[in-house]
PDB file of C-alpha atoms in Angstrom:
ATOM      1  CA  UNK U  13      89.205  27.695 -36.395  1.00 52.00           C
ATOM      2  CA  UNK U  14      85.892  29.512 -36.446  1.00 52.00           C
ATOM      3  CA  UNK U  15      82.528  28.016 -35.361  1.00 49.00           C
ATOM      4  CA  UNK U  16      79.247  29.058 -36.839  1.00 52.00           C
ATOM      5  CA  UNK U  17      76.597  30.301 -34.440  1.00 52.00           C
ATOM      6  CA  UNK U  18      73.489  28.112 -34.226  1.00 49.00           C
ATOM      7  CA  UNK U  19      70.388  30.209 -34.855  1.00 51.00           C
ATOM      8  CA  UNK U  20      67.796  29.201 -32.295  1.00 52.00           C
ATOM      9  CA  UNK U  21      64.301  30.467 -32.889  1.00 57.00           C
ATOM     10  CA  UNK U  22      62.459  31.552 -29.768  1.00 61.00           C
ATOM     11  CA  UNK U  23      59.303  29.455 -29.135  1.00 57.00           C
ATOM     12  CA  UNK U  24      55.991  31.281 -28.947  1.00 66.00           C
ATOM     13  CA  UNK U  25      53.818  31.121 -25.797  1.00 65.00           C
ATOM     14  CA  UNK U  26      51.334  28.775 -27.487  1.00 64.00           C
ATOM     15  CA  UNK U  27      54.132  26.437 -28.544  1.00 63.00           C
ATOM     16  CA  UNK U  28      55.579  26.404 -25.033  1.00 61.00           C
ATOM     17  CA  UNK U  29      52.140  25.531 -23.553  1.00 63.00           C
ATOM     18  CA  UNK U  30      51.694  22.755 -26.112  1.00 64.00           C
ATOM     19  CA  UNK U  31      55.189  21.439 -25.301  1.00 65.00           C
ATOM     20  CA  UNK U  32      54.480  21.114 -21.578  1.00 62.00           C
ATOM     21  CA  UNK U  33      50.780  20.127 -21.802  1.00 64.00           C
ATOM     22  CA  UNK U  34      51.308  16.349 -22.210  1.00 70.00           C
ATOM     23  CA  UNK U  35      53.747  15.873 -19.294  1.00 71.00           C
ATOM     24  CA  UNK U  36      51.587  18.112 -17.073  1.00 69.00           C
ATOM     25  CA  UNK U  37      48.415  16.101 -17.944  1.00 71.00           C
ATOM     26  CA  UNK U  38      50.219  12.841 -17.180  1.00 73.00           C
ATOM     27  CA  UNK U  39      51.428  14.180 -13.847  1.00 76.00           C
ATOM     28  CA  UNK U  40      47.904  15.378 -12.962  1.00 72.00           C
ATOM     29  CA  UNK U  41      46.394  11.993 -13.831  1.00 72.00           C
ATOM     30  CA  UNK U  42      48.965  10.166 -11.699  1.00 72.00           C
ATOM     31  CA  UNK U  43      48.218  12.526  -8.795  1.00 72.00           C
ATOM     32  CA  UNK U  44      44.448  11.859  -9.017  1.00 74.00           C
ATOM     33  CA  UNK U  45      45.005   8.100  -9.124  1.00 71.00           C
ATOM     34  CA  UNK U  46      47.323   8.318  -6.135  1.00 66.00           C
ATOM     35  CA  UNK U  47      44.800  10.363  -4.141  1.00 62.00           C
ATOM     36  CA  UNK U  48      41.985   7.852  -4.908  1.00 59.00           C
ATOM     37  CA  UNK U  49      44.160   4.911  -3.905  1.00 51.00           C
ATOM     38  CA  UNK U  50      45.051   6.630  -0.615  1.00 52.00           C
ATOM     39  CA  UNK U  51      41.385   7.352   0.166  1.00 52.00           C
ATOM     40  CA  UNK U  52      40.048   4.071  -1.261  1.00 46.00           C
ATOM     41  CA  UNK U  53      37.131   2.603   0.719  1.00 50.00           C
ATOM     42  CA  UNK U  54      36.102  -0.909  -0.438  1.00 50.00           C
ATOM     43  CA  UNK U  55      32.792  -0.724   1.423  1.00 49.00           C
ATOM     44  CA  UNK U  56      31.748   2.381  -0.514  1.00 48.00           C
ATOM     45  CA  UNK U  57      32.648   0.730  -3.801  1.00 47.00           C
ATOM     46  CA  UNK U  58      30.466  -2.290  -3.009  1.00 55.00           C
ATOM     47  CA  UNK U  59      27.570  -0.282  -1.557  1.00 72.00           C
ATOM     48  CA  UNK U  60      24.166  -0.778  -3.214  1.00 81.00           C
ATOM     49  CA  UNK U  61      22.012   2.275  -3.908  1.00 87.00           C
ATOM     50  CA  UNK U  62      18.227   1.752  -3.698  1.00 90.00           C
ATOM     51  CA  UNK U  63      15.568   3.959  -5.317  1.00 93.00           C
ATOM     52  CA  UNK U  64      12.152   3.584  -3.638  1.00 95.00           C
ATOM     53  CA  UNK U  65       8.657   4.170  -5.027  1.00 95.00           C
ATOM     54  CA  UNK U  66       5.753   3.472  -2.626  1.00 95.00           C
ATOM     55  CA  UNK U  67       2.164   4.216  -3.670  1.00 93.00           C
ATOM     56  CA  UNK U  68       0.896   4.730  -0.100  1.00 89.00           C
ATOM     57  CA  UNK U  69       3.424   5.795   2.525  1.00 85.00           C
ATOM     58  CA  UNK U  70       0.665   5.959   5.172  1.00 82.00           C
ATOM     59  CA  UNK U  71       0.422   2.175   5.068  1.00 84.00           C
ATOM     60  CA  UNK U  72       4.052   1.270   4.418  1.00 87.00           C
ATOM     61  CA  UNK U  73       6.998   3.101   5.954  1.00 88.00           C
ATOM     62  CA  UNK U  74      10.160   3.211   3.834  1.00 92.00           C
ATOM     63  CA  UNK U  75      12.471   3.037   6.855  1.00 92.00           C
ATOM     64  CA  UNK U  76      10.789  -0.180   7.969  1.00 90.00           C
ATOM     65  CA  UNK U  77      11.332  -1.734   4.540  1.00 93.00           C
ATOM     66  CA  UNK U  78      14.945  -0.549   4.450  1.00 92.00           C
ATOM     67  CA  UNK U  79      15.637  -2.330   7.724  1.00 92.00           C
ATOM     68  CA  UNK U  80      13.819  -5.413   6.440  1.00 92.00           C
ATOM     69  CA  UNK U  81      16.158  -5.873   3.464  1.00 91.00           C
ATOM     70  CA  UNK U  82      19.299  -4.311   4.952  1.00 89.00           C
ATOM     71  CA  UNK U  83      21.196  -7.641   5.259  1.00 87.00           C
ATOM     72  CA  UNK U  84      20.370  -8.399   1.621  1.00 87.00           C
ATOM     73  CA  UNK U  85      21.874  -5.223   0.092  1.00 84.00           C
ATOM     74  CA  UNK U  86      25.120  -5.010   2.075  1.00 78.00           C
ATOM     75  CA  UNK U  87      27.215  -6.933  -0.452  1.00 72.00           C
ATOM     76  CA  UNK U  88      26.928  -6.133  -4.119  1.00 68.00           C
ATOM     77  CA  UNK U  89      28.249  -9.489  -5.304  1.00 64.00           C
ATOM     78  CA  UNK U  90      25.555 -11.296  -3.257  1.00 71.00           C
ATOM     79  CA  UNK U  91      22.650  -9.153  -4.468  1.00 83.00           C
ATOM     80  CA  UNK U  92      19.602 -11.367  -5.187  1.00 88.00           C
ATOM     81  CA  UNK U  93      16.629  -9.441  -6.594  1.00 91.00           C
ATOM     82  CA  UNK U  94      14.220 -12.367  -6.215  1.00 92.00           C
ATOM     83  CA  UNK U  95      14.983 -12.731  -2.494  1.00 92.00           C
ATOM     84  CA  UNK U  96      14.512  -8.995  -1.984  1.00 93.00           C
ATOM     85  CA  UNK U  97      11.125  -9.151  -3.730  1.00 94.00           C
ATOM     86  CA  UNK U  98       9.968 -12.124  -1.626  1.00 95.00           C
ATOM     87  CA  UNK U  99      11.117 -10.501   1.596  1.00 94.00           C
ATOM     88  CA  UNK U 100       9.289  -7.229   0.894  1.00 95.00           C
ATOM     89  CA  UNK U 101       6.083  -9.017  -0.133  1.00 94.00           C
ATOM     90  CA  UNK U 102       6.017 -10.689   3.293  1.00 92.00           C
ATOM     91  CA  UNK U 103       4.976  -7.292   4.713  1.00 91.00           C
ATOM     92  CA  UNK U 104       1.237  -7.454   5.498  1.00 88.00           C
ATOM     93  CA  UNK U 105       0.338  -4.222   3.684  1.00 91.00           C
ATOM     94  CA  UNK U 106       2.486  -4.898   0.593  1.00 94.00           C
ATOM     95  CA  UNK U 107       0.523  -6.302  -2.344  1.00 94.00           C
ATOM     96  CA  UNK U 108       3.156  -6.439  -5.097  1.00 95.00           C
ATOM     97  CA  UNK U 109       6.851  -5.606  -5.468  1.00 96.00           C
ATOM     98  CA  UNK U 110       8.863  -4.929  -8.621  1.00 96.00           C
ATOM     99  CA  UNK U 111      12.656  -4.962  -8.277  1.00 94.00           C
ATOM    100  CA  UNK U 112      14.841  -3.880 -11.207  1.00 94.00           C
ATOM    101  CA  UNK U 113      18.569  -3.325 -11.584  1.00 90.00           C
ATOM    102  CA  UNK U 114      19.217   0.128 -13.068  1.00 87.00           C
ATOM    103  CA  UNK U 115      23.019   0.031 -12.940  1.00 83.00           C
ATOM    104  CA  UNK U 116      25.563  -2.446 -11.604  1.00 79.00           C
ATOM    105  CA  UNK U 117      25.303  -0.839  -8.115  1.00 83.00           C
ATOM    106  CA  UNK U 118      21.752   0.623  -8.239  1.00 88.00           C
ATOM    107  CA  UNK U 119      18.341  -1.067  -7.963  1.00 90.00           C
ATOM    108  CA  UNK U 120      14.829   0.311  -8.284  1.00 95.00           C
ATOM    109  CA  UNK U 121      12.059  -0.961  -5.959  1.00 95.00           C
ATOM    110  CA  UNK U 122       8.402  -0.220  -6.708  1.00 96.00           C
ATOM    111  CA  UNK U 123       5.891  -1.019  -3.929  1.00 96.00           C
ATOM    112  CA  UNK U 124       2.146  -1.456  -4.554  1.00 96.00           C
ATOM    113  CA  UNK U 125       0.083  -1.590  -1.356  1.00 94.00           C
ATOM    114  CA  UNK U 126      -3.270  -3.205  -0.655  1.00 92.00           C
ATOM    115  CA  UNK U 127      -6.397  -1.077  -0.985  1.00 90.00           C
ATOM    116  CA  UNK U 128      -8.729  -1.197   2.004  1.00 88.00           C
ATOM    117  CA  UNK U 129     -12.367  -2.015   1.262  1.00 89.00           C
ATOM    118  CA  UNK U 130     -13.801  -2.454   4.770  1.00 90.00           C
ATOM    119  CA  UNK U 131     -12.971  -2.318   8.446  1.00 90.00           C
ATOM    120  CA  UNK U 132     -13.567  -5.639  10.261  1.00 90.00           C
ATOM    121  CA  UNK U 133     -14.404  -6.293  13.912  1.00 88.00           C
ATOM    122  CA  UNK U 134     -15.017  -9.530  15.776  1.00 87.00           C
ATOM    123  CA  UNK U 135     -18.218  -9.258  17.823  1.00 85.00           C
ATOM    124  CA  UNK U 136     -16.974 -11.911  20.252  1.00 80.00           C
ATOM    125  CA  UNK U 137     -14.249  -9.595  21.559  1.00 78.00           C
ATOM    126  CA  UNK U 138     -15.430  -6.071  20.846  1.00 58.00           C
ATOM    127  CA  UNK U 139     -15.082  -5.206  24.539  1.00 57.00           C
ATOM    128  CA  UNK U 140     -11.439  -6.275  24.525  1.00 54.00           C
ATOM    129  CA  UNK U 141      -9.658  -4.970  21.429  1.00 56.00           C
ATOM    130  CA  UNK U 142      -6.116  -5.884  22.548  1.00 56.00           C
ATOM    131  CA  UNK U 143      -6.117  -9.157  20.595  1.00 60.00           C
ATOM    132  CA  UNK U 144      -5.017  -8.831  16.934  1.00 62.00           C
ATOM    133  CA  UNK U 145      -7.832 -11.219  15.961  1.00 74.00           C
ATOM    134  CA  UNK U 146     -10.400  -8.727  17.224  1.00 83.00           C
ATOM    135  CA  UNK U 147     -10.192  -6.235  14.396  1.00 84.00           C
ATOM    136  CA  UNK U 148      -8.456  -5.404  11.167  1.00 87.00           C
ATOM    137  CA  UNK U 149      -9.097  -4.509   7.536  1.00 90.00           C
ATOM    138  CA  UNK U 150     -10.333  -6.419   4.512  1.00 90.00           C
ATOM    139  CA  UNK U 151      -8.731  -5.442   1.211  1.00 90.00           C
ATOM    140  CA  UNK U 152     -10.455  -5.097  -2.148  1.00 90.00           C
ATOM    141  CA  UNK U 153      -9.219  -8.640  -2.874  1.00 88.00           C
ATOM    142  CA  UNK U 154     -10.909  -9.998   0.252  1.00 88.00           C
ATOM    143  CA  UNK U 155      -7.659 -10.417   2.229  1.00 88.00           C
ATOM    144  CA  UNK U 156      -7.900  -9.812   5.971  1.00 89.00           C
ATOM    145  CA  UNK U 157      -5.066  -7.751   7.481  1.00 88.00           C
ATOM    146  CA  UNK U 158      -4.805  -7.505  11.271  1.00 83.00           C
ATOM    147  CA  UNK U 159      -1.880  -5.151  11.977  1.00 76.00           C
ATOM    148  CA  UNK U 160      -0.832  -4.437  15.566  1.00 68.00           C
ATOM    149  CA  UNK U 161      -1.064  -0.715  14.840  1.00 62.00           C
ATOM    150  CA  UNK U 162      -4.523   0.134  13.493  1.00 61.00           C
ATOM    151  CA  UNK U 163      -3.499   3.636  12.390  1.00 57.00           C
ATOM    152  CA  UNK U 164      -5.630   3.302   9.245  1.00 56.00           C
ATOM    153  CA  UNK U 165      -8.715   3.119  11.483  1.00 46.00           C
ATOM    154  CA  UNK U 166     -11.973   4.127   9.807  1.00 43.00           C
ATOM    155  CA  UNK U 167     -10.359   6.151   7.014  1.00 48.00           C
ATOM    156  CA  UNK U 168      -9.848   4.863   3.497  1.00 47.00           C
ATOM    157  CA  UNK U 169      -7.901   6.341   0.594  1.00 47.00           C
ATOM    158  CA  UNK U 170     -10.755   8.622  -0.453  1.00 45.00           C
ATOM    159  CA  UNK U 171     -10.976  10.171   3.013  1.00 50.00           C
ATOM    160  CA  UNK U 172     -14.491   8.834   3.675  1.00 57.00           C
ATOM    161  CA  UNK U 173     -15.446   6.423   6.446  1.00 69.00           C
ATOM    162  CA  UNK U 174     -14.672   2.792   5.746  1.00 80.00           C
ATOM    163  CA  UNK U 175     -17.540   0.311   5.672  1.00 90.00           C
ATOM    164  CA  UNK U 176     -17.687  -1.746   8.883  1.00 92.00           C
ATOM    165  CA  UNK U 177     -18.106  -5.513   8.854  1.00 92.00           C
ATOM    166  CA  UNK U 178     -18.899  -7.105  12.215  1.00 91.00           C
ATOM    167  CA  UNK U 179     -18.990 -10.851  12.733  1.00 88.00           C
ATOM    168  CA  UNK U 180     -18.626 -13.518  15.399  1.00 78.00           C
ATOM    169  CA  UNK U 181     -16.821 -15.834  12.999  1.00 68.00           C
ATOM    170  CA  UNK U 182     -13.150 -16.697  12.845  1.00 69.00           C
ATOM    171  CA  UNK U 183     -10.901 -14.283  10.919  1.00 69.00           C
ATOM    172  CA  UNK U 184     -10.175 -16.905   8.244  1.00 71.00           C
ATOM    173  CA  UNK U 185     -13.868 -16.759   7.250  1.00 77.00           C
ATOM    174  CA  UNK U 186     -13.665 -13.048   6.474  1.00 82.00           C
ATOM    175  CA  UNK U 187     -13.562 -13.723   2.732  1.00 85.00           C
ATOM    176  CA  UNK U 188     -17.109 -15.152   2.778  1.00 88.00           C
ATOM    177  CA  UNK U 189     -18.266 -12.188   4.864  1.00 91.00           C
ATOM    178  CA  UNK U 190     -16.727  -9.760   2.390  1.00 93.00           C
ATOM    179  CA  UNK U 191     -18.264 -11.505  -0.642  1.00 93.00           C
ATOM    180  CA  UNK U 192     -21.723 -11.413   0.960  1.00 94.00           C
ATOM    181  CA  UNK U 193     -21.252  -7.708   1.657  1.00 95.00           C
ATOM    182  CA  UNK U 194     -20.424  -7.116  -2.034  1.00 95.00           C
ATOM    183  CA  UNK U 195     -23.557  -9.038  -3.066  1.00 96.00           C
ATOM    184  CA  UNK U 196     -25.765  -6.981  -0.718  1.00 97.00           C
ATOM    185  CA  UNK U 197     -24.206  -3.727  -1.911  1.00 96.00           C
ATOM    186  CA  UNK U 198     -24.739  -4.665  -5.555  1.00 96.00           C
ATOM    187  CA  UNK U 199     -28.403  -5.380  -4.831  1.00 96.00           C
ATOM    188  CA  UNK U 200     -28.864  -2.047  -3.059  1.00 96.00           C
ATOM    189  CA  UNK U 201     -27.197  -0.202  -5.944  1.00 93.00           C
ATOM    190  CA  UNK U 202     -27.024   3.495  -4.976  1.00 91.00           C
ATOM    191  CA  UNK U 203     -28.027   2.918  -1.355  1.00 95.00           C
ATOM    192  CA  UNK U 204     -24.741   2.577   0.554  1.00 96.00           C
ATOM    193  CA  UNK U 205     -24.110   0.046   3.308  1.00 96.00           C
ATOM    194  CA  UNK U 206     -22.403   1.620   6.315  1.00 95.00           C
ATOM    195  CA  UNK U 207     -22.296  -1.468   8.522  1.00 95.00           C
ATOM    196  CA  UNK U 208     -22.888  -5.187   7.982  1.00 96.00           C
ATOM    197  CA  UNK U 209     -23.394  -7.240  11.147  1.00 94.00           C
ATOM    198  CA  UNK U 210     -23.387 -11.048  11.092  1.00 93.00           C
ATOM    199  CA  UNK U 211     -24.062 -12.866  14.362  1.00 88.00           C
ATOM    200  CA  UNK U 212     -26.697 -15.607  14.234  1.00 88.00           C
ATOM    201  CA  UNK U 213     -28.542 -13.348  11.757  1.00 93.00           C
ATOM    202  CA  UNK U 214     -27.580 -10.798   9.115  1.00 95.00           C
ATOM    203  CA  UNK U 215     -28.467  -7.140   9.540  1.00 96.00           C
ATOM    204  CA  UNK U 216     -27.465  -3.971   7.694  1.00 97.00           C
ATOM    205  CA  UNK U 217     -27.091  -0.311   8.540  1.00 97.00           C
ATOM    206  CA  UNK U 218     -27.638   1.723   5.387  1.00 96.00           C
ATOM    207  CA  UNK U 219     -26.859   5.428   4.974  1.00 94.00           C
ATOM    208  CA  UNK U 220     -27.986   7.670   6.480  1.00 93.00           C
ATOM    209  CA  UNK U 221     -29.251   5.486   9.367  1.00 93.00           C
ATOM    210  CA  UNK U 222     -31.573   2.765   8.061  1.00 95.00           C
ATOM    211  CA  UNK U 223     -31.581  -0.565   9.906  1.00 96.00           C
ATOM    212  CA  UNK U 224     -32.560  -3.682   7.923  1.00 96.00           C
ATOM    213  CA  UNK U 225     -32.809  -7.102   9.621  1.00 96.00           C
ATOM    214  CA  UNK U 226     -32.446  -9.955   7.106  1.00 96.00           C
ATOM    215  CA  UNK U 227     -32.300 -12.984   9.407  1.00 93.00           C
ATOM    216  CA  UNK U 228     -30.320 -16.199   8.857  1.00 91.00           C
ATOM    217  CA  UNK U 229     -31.842 -17.423   5.573  1.00 92.00           C
ATOM    218  CA  UNK U 230     -33.376 -16.049   2.354  1.00 93.00           C
ATOM    219  CA  UNK U 231     -31.409 -12.830   2.950  1.00 95.00           C
ATOM    220  CA  UNK U 232     -31.207 -11.887  -0.714  1.00 95.00           C
ATOM    221  CA  UNK U 233     -34.959 -12.250  -1.245  1.00 95.00           C
ATOM    222  CA  UNK U 234     -35.687 -10.246   1.910  1.00 95.00           C
ATOM    223  CA  UNK U 235     -33.330  -7.485   0.802  1.00 96.00           C
ATOM    224  CA  UNK U 236     -35.143  -7.269  -2.539  1.00 95.00           C
ATOM    225  CA  UNK U 237     -38.450  -7.025  -0.633  1.00 94.00           C
ATOM    226  CA  UNK U 238     -37.029  -4.185   1.454  1.00 95.00           C
ATOM    227  CA  UNK U 239     -36.075  -2.226  -1.686  1.00 95.00           C
ATOM    228  CA  UNK U 240     -39.611  -2.519  -3.055  1.00 94.00           C
ATOM    229  CA  UNK U 241     -41.224  -1.602   0.265  1.00 93.00           C
ATOM    230  CA  UNK U 242     -38.898   1.366   0.823  1.00 94.00           C
ATOM    231  CA  UNK U 243     -39.764   2.745  -2.647  1.00 93.00           C
ATOM    232  CA  UNK U 244     -43.506   2.541  -1.858  1.00 92.00           C
ATOM    233  CA  UNK U 245     -43.171   4.055   1.623  1.00 92.00           C
ATOM    234  CA  UNK U 246     -41.287   7.066   0.260  1.00 90.00           C
ATOM    235  CA  UNK U 247     -44.557   8.180  -1.347  1.00 90.00           C
ATOM    236  CA  UNK U 248     -46.411   8.063   1.969  1.00 89.00           C
ATOM    237  CA  UNK U 249     -43.902   8.788   4.764  1.00 89.00           C
ATOM    238  CA  UNK U 250     -41.290  11.543   4.996  1.00 91.00           C
ATOM    239  CA  UNK U 251     -37.660  10.595   4.357  1.00 89.00           C
ATOM    240  CA  UNK U 252     -36.735  12.077   7.721  1.00 89.00           C
ATOM    241  CA  UNK U 253     -38.651   9.238   9.381  1.00 89.00           C
ATOM    242  CA  UNK U 254     -37.891   6.480   6.860  1.00 91.00           C
ATOM    243  CA  UNK U 255     -34.136   7.078   6.995  1.00 91.00           C
ATOM    244  CA  UNK U 256     -34.080   6.584  10.773  1.00 91.00           C
ATOM    245  CA  UNK U 257     -36.363   3.552  10.802  1.00 93.00           C
ATOM    246  CA  UNK U 258     -35.745  -0.116  11.528  1.00 94.00           C
ATOM    247  CA  UNK U 259     -37.101  -2.666   9.032  1.00 95.00           C
ATOM    248  CA  UNK U 260     -37.513  -6.281  10.170  1.00 96.00           C
ATOM    249  CA  UNK U 261     -37.834  -8.406   7.027  1.00 94.00           C
ATOM    250  CA  UNK U 262     -37.950 -11.847   8.700  1.00 93.00           C
ATOM    251  CA  UNK U 263     -41.728 -12.290   8.377  1.00 90.00           C
ATOM    252  CA  UNK U 264     -43.044 -14.623   5.689  1.00 83.00           C
ATOM    253  CA  UNK U 265     -45.797 -12.129   4.939  1.00 82.00           C
ATOM    254  CA  UNK U 266     -45.005  -8.494   5.407  1.00 84.00           C
ATOM    255  CA  UNK U 267     -42.526  -6.731   7.710  1.00 89.00           C
ATOM    256  CA  UNK U 268     -42.358  -4.527  10.802  1.00 91.00           C
ATOM    257  CA  UNK U 269     -41.345  -0.882  10.723  1.00 88.00           C
ATOM    258  CA  UNK U 270     -40.137   1.114  13.738  1.00 89.00           C
ATOM    259  CA  UNK U 271     -39.196   4.785  13.700  1.00 84.00           C
TER     260      UNK U 271
END
C-alpha cells in the first residue's frame, strides 16, 4: 500500500511573523500588567496634582500655601474644592482664589493677591514697632493688613515708595483714614502726597517736601486754599524755597509760610 506525500508549502518570513504576532502581543500585555500589579502603589494612584498660579510671589509663598492645604489634598475621594478655596482665602495677603478641576486627579489654583496702596503706622507706638498693631499696609480696597513679617516695607509693585499714613487711631479705623487720603489726593490732582499724618490735626507732606497743616476741621476748604496760594506764590518765590516750605492753613484769614 502506497501513501501519497503531503506537499507542505514553506511559510514566508512575513507570514511567520504574522502567525506569532498575536500570541507575542498577548504575552507582552500580560507581562506589563503583572509588573504594574507587583509595583502597585495605592497612595500614588490617589495622589492629587496641583498646578499653581500666583500673581505676586513676593507677597505669597507657594510653599506656605501648599502646607496650608496639605491635609485637604491627601485623599482624592475627599477632595473638596470649596474648602480649599476658603482655606487659601484666609491668608492675609490673598484677595481671591479660583480652584478648578482639570482632570480627575489634577486641580488648578489661581491666586490673586491684594495690591498695596499705602504703608500705615500707629503714632502711639512708633517707638516700639514690635506690636503687630503698630504698622502694616492698607490695600487699594481699604483693607488693613498687619503681617508679622513686614518684608514689603516701603516698596509697592511699581518699585516706588509707598505713601505713608500715620495715625493715633485704632487699626479698625484705617478705612476712614484711607478714604480721607484718597479725597485729599484727588483734590491735589498732580501734586503727590508722600505722607498723611492724623493726630489731633491733619497734616500732609507733599512731594518733594512741602508741609501743609490742615487742622482738625474744614480740612478740604483749607486744602483748596493752599492750592490757590501755592499757584500765586510760584510767580513770586522760587520753587526751591516753596517746595521746602511749611504752610499752616489753620487761620481764618490768611496763612503762615516758613521756609
